[in-house]
mmCIF file of C-alpha atoms in Angstrom:
data_model
loop_
_atom_site.group_PDB
_atom_site.id
_atom_site.type_symbol
_atom_site.label_atom_id
_atom_site.label_comp_id
_atom_site.label_asym_id
_atom_site.label_seq_id
_atom_site.Cartn_x
_atom_site.Cartn_y
_atom_site.Cartn_z
ATOM 1 C CA SER A 1 -6.879 -4.661 36.443
ATOM 2 C CA ALA A 2 -4.887 -7.754 37.264
ATOM 3 C CA LEU A 3 -3.495 -10.053 34.575
ATOM 4 C CA SER A 4 -5.336 -13.439 34.680
ATOM 5 C CA VAL A 5 -3.284 -16.416 33.588
ATOM 6 C CA PHE A 6 -5.475 -19.139 34.990
ATOM 7 C CA ASP A 7 -9.226 -19.520 34.903
ATOM 8 C CA GLU A 8 -10.370 -19.811 38.514
ATOM 9 C CA GLY A 9 -12.093 -23.186 37.751
ATOM 10 C CA ALA A 10 -8.794 -24.530 36.272
ATOM 11 C CA ILE A 11 -6.960 -24.052 39.547
ATOM 12 C CA THR A 12 -9.851 -25.536 41.521
ATOM 13 C CA PHE A 13 -9.898 -28.534 39.182
ATOM 14 C CA ALA A 14 -6.156 -29.129 39.558
ATOM 15 C CA ALA A 15 -6.473 -28.878 43.386
ATOM 16 C CA ARG A 16 -9.380 -31.323 43.569
ATOM 17 C CA LYS A 17 -7.912 -33.826 41.085
ATOM 18 C CA THR A 18 -4.740 -33.942 43.004
ATOM 19 C CA ALA A 19 -6.518 -34.216 46.415
ATOM 20 C CA VAL A 20 -8.325 -37.306 45.089
ATOM 21 C CA LEU A 21 -5.494 -39.016 43.387
ATOM 22 C CA SER A 22 -2.371 -38.281 45.450
ATOM 23 C CA GLY A 23 -2.923 -35.623 48.056
ATOM 24 C CA ASP A 24 0.458 -34.050 47.212
ATOM 25 C CA ILE A 25 0.220 -30.306 46.615
ATOM 26 C CA ARG A 26 3.374 -30.514 44.429
ATOM 27 C CA LYS A 27 1.396 -32.513 41.957
ATOM 28 C CA ALA A 28 -1.125 -29.714 41.700
ATOM 29 C CA PHE A 29 1.693 -27.290 40.957
ATOM 30 C CA GLN A 30 3.125 -29.668 38.435
ATOM 31 C CA ILE A 31 -0.289 -29.931 36.692
ATOM 32 C CA CYS A 32 -0.658 -26.128 36.600
ATOM 33 C CA LYS A 33 2.831 -25.607 35.362
ATOM 34 C CA GLY A 34 2.281 -28.230 32.525
ATOM 35 C CA ALA A 35 -1.042 -26.623 31.658
ATOM 36 C CA ALA A 36 0.558 -23.205 31.272
ATOM 37 C CA GLU A 37 3.390 -24.701 29.166
ATOM 38 C CA TYR A 38 0.879 -26.464 26.991
ATOM 39 C CA VAL A 39 -0.990 -23.143 26.442
ATOM 40 C CA MET A 40 2.376 -21.446 25.541
ATOM 41 C CA ILE A 41 3.057 -24.093 23.061
ATOM 42 C CA GLN A 42 -0.341 -23.759 21.555
ATOM 43 C CA LEU A 43 -0.050 -20.037 21.258
ATOM 44 C CA GLN A 44 3.371 -20.415 19.537
ATOM 45 C CA SER A 45 2.107 -23.044 17.067
ATOM 46 C CA LYS A 46 0.739 -21.524 13.906
ATOM 47 C CA SER A 47 -1.459 -24.543 13.221
ATOM 48 C CA SER A 48 -3.320 -24.581 16.572
ATOM 49 C CA GLY A 49 -5.267 -21.493 15.868
ATOM 50 C CA ARG A 50 -5.333 -20.823 19.586
ATOM 51 C CA THR A 51 -5.686 -17.145 20.640
ATOM 52 C CA GLU A 52 -6.953 -17.442 24.194
ATOM 53 C CA ARG A 53 -4.008 -16.823 26.637
ATOM 54 C CA VAL A 54 -5.827 -18.002 29.792
ATOM 55 C CA VAL A 55 -5.323 -21.569 31.043
ATOM 56 C CA SER A 56 -8.743 -23.265 31.084
ATOM 57 C CA ILE A 57 -10.153 -26.357 32.707
ATOM 58 C CA SER A 58 -9.817 -28.318 29.558
ATOM 59 C CA ASP A 59 -6.129 -27.478 29.418
ATOM 60 C CA VAL A 60 -5.644 -28.714 33.025
ATOM 61 C CA GLN A 61 -7.744 -31.862 32.348
ATOM 62 C CA LYS A 62 -5.499 -32.734 29.320
ATOM 63 C CA VAL A 63 -2.249 -32.334 31.317
ATOM 64 C CA SER A 64 -3.586 -34.087 34.343
ATOM 65 C CA ARG A 65 -4.743 -37.059 32.257
ATOM 66 C CA GLU A 66 -1.279 -37.312 30.761
ATOM 67 C CA MET A 67 0.391 -36.972 34.135
ATOM 68 C CA PHE A 68 -1.769 -39.498 36.063
ATOM 69 C CA SER A 69 -1.646 -42.039 33.140
ATOM 70 C CA SER A 70 2.094 -42.389 33.434
ATOM 71 C CA VAL A 71 4.001 -45.538 32.903
ATOM 72 C CA MET A 72 4.010 -46.404 36.572
ATOM 73 C CA THR A 73 0.234 -45.917 36.826
ATOM 74 C CA SER A 74 -0.339 -48.313 33.926
ATOM 75 C CA ALA A 75 2.147 -50.751 35.261
ATOM 76 C CA VAL A 76 0.307 -50.911 38.576
ATOM 77 C CA ALA A 77 -3.028 -51.126 36.863
ATOM 78 C CA ARG A 78 -1.895 -54.167 34.838
ATOM 79 C CA ALA A 79 0.094 -55.918 37.583
ATOM 80 C CA THR A 80 -1.045 -58.826 39.781
ATOM 81 C CA SER A 81 -2.002 -58.038 43.213
ATOM 82 C CA TYR A 82 1.444 -59.021 44.593
ATOM 83 C CA GLU A 83 3.250 -57.030 41.860
ATOM 84 C CA ALA A 84 1.157 -54.003 42.585
ATOM 85 C CA LEU A 85 1.820 -54.284 46.304
ATOM 86 C CA LEU A 86 5.516 -54.495 45.594
ATOM 87 C CA LEU A 87 5.490 -51.435 43.397
ATOM 88 C CA ILE A 88 3.324 -49.373 45.734
ATOM 89 C CA SER A 89 5.466 -50.388 48.680
ATOM 90 C CA LEU A 90 8.643 -49.350 46.851
ATOM 91 C CA ALA A 91 7.183 -45.974 45.821
ATOM 92 C CA SER A 92 6.017 -45.427 49.417
ATOM 93 C CA LEU A 93 9.455 -46.168 50.828
ATOM 94 C CA ALA A 94 11.142 -43.869 48.185
ATOM 95 C CA ARG A 95 8.727 -40.971 48.934
ATOM 96 C CA ASN A 96 8.818 -41.306 52.733
ATOM 97 C CA SER A 97 12.592 -41.880 53.032
ATOM 98 C CA GLY A 98 13.737 -39.403 50.306
ATOM 99 C CA ARG A 99 15.907 -42.232 48.786
ATOM 100 C CA GLU A 100 14.648 -42.006 45.181
ATOM 101 C CA LYS A 101 17.121 -44.541 43.858
ATOM 102 C CA GLY A 102 16.210 -47.296 46.291
ATOM 103 C CA LYS A 103 18.854 -49.215 48.324
ATOM 104 C CA PHE A 104 16.161 -50.458 50.635
ATOM 105 C CA ASP A 105 16.765 -53.372 53.017
ATOM 106 C CA ILE A 106 14.601 -56.383 52.189
ATOM 107 C CA LYS A 107 13.229 -56.453 55.787
ATOM 108 C CA GLU A 108 12.274 -52.781 55.371
ATOM 109 C CA LEU A 109 10.450 -53.623 52.139
ATOM 110 C CA ILE A 110 8.615 -56.621 53.580
ATOM 111 C CA THR A 111 7.565 -54.552 56.568
ATOM 112 C CA LYS A 112 6.178 -51.897 54.302
ATOM 113 C CA MET A 113 4.356 -54.520 52.164
ATOM 114 C CA GLU A 114 2.831 -56.132 55.227
ATOM 115 C CA GLY A 115 1.754 -52.707 56.518
ATOM 116 C CA ILE A 116 0.008 -51.819 53.293
ATOM 117 C CA ALA A 117 -1.648 -55.204 52.869
ATOM 118 C CA SER A 118 -2.815 -55.068 56.533
ATOM 119 C CA ALA A 119 -4.156 -51.584 56.101
ATOM 120 C CA SER A 120 -6.162 -52.577 52.972
ATOM 121 C CA GLY A 121 -7.555 -55.642 54.760
ATOM 122 C CA ASP A 122 -5.764 -58.149 52.539
ATOM 123 C CA MET A 123 -3.829 -59.861 55.327
#
């Protein structure tokens, strides 16, 4: 018999959650990795009382909640429309160009902001 590490529903949940929120398969892998690490920590902790070795949907939900409620997510949620547009544009430029540390030309940033605003119907 095969060794099961993940409940089938847990993997499906991670895939669907990621598809809705970002569409980036790497996020789904990060969620699954985080959930497996969470289970390992729980198993090693004497006080948790956990004995089940399989990663469940609730484990994946806990990790995905933490992952998607990051500092950047809450910053965008609390930002004004213009601030959110700026943050989203910067993140998009960083992701699409591979330049994680910025160094974007102001014209490039303004073009991205105009594109996102236009696509969302705010222009």
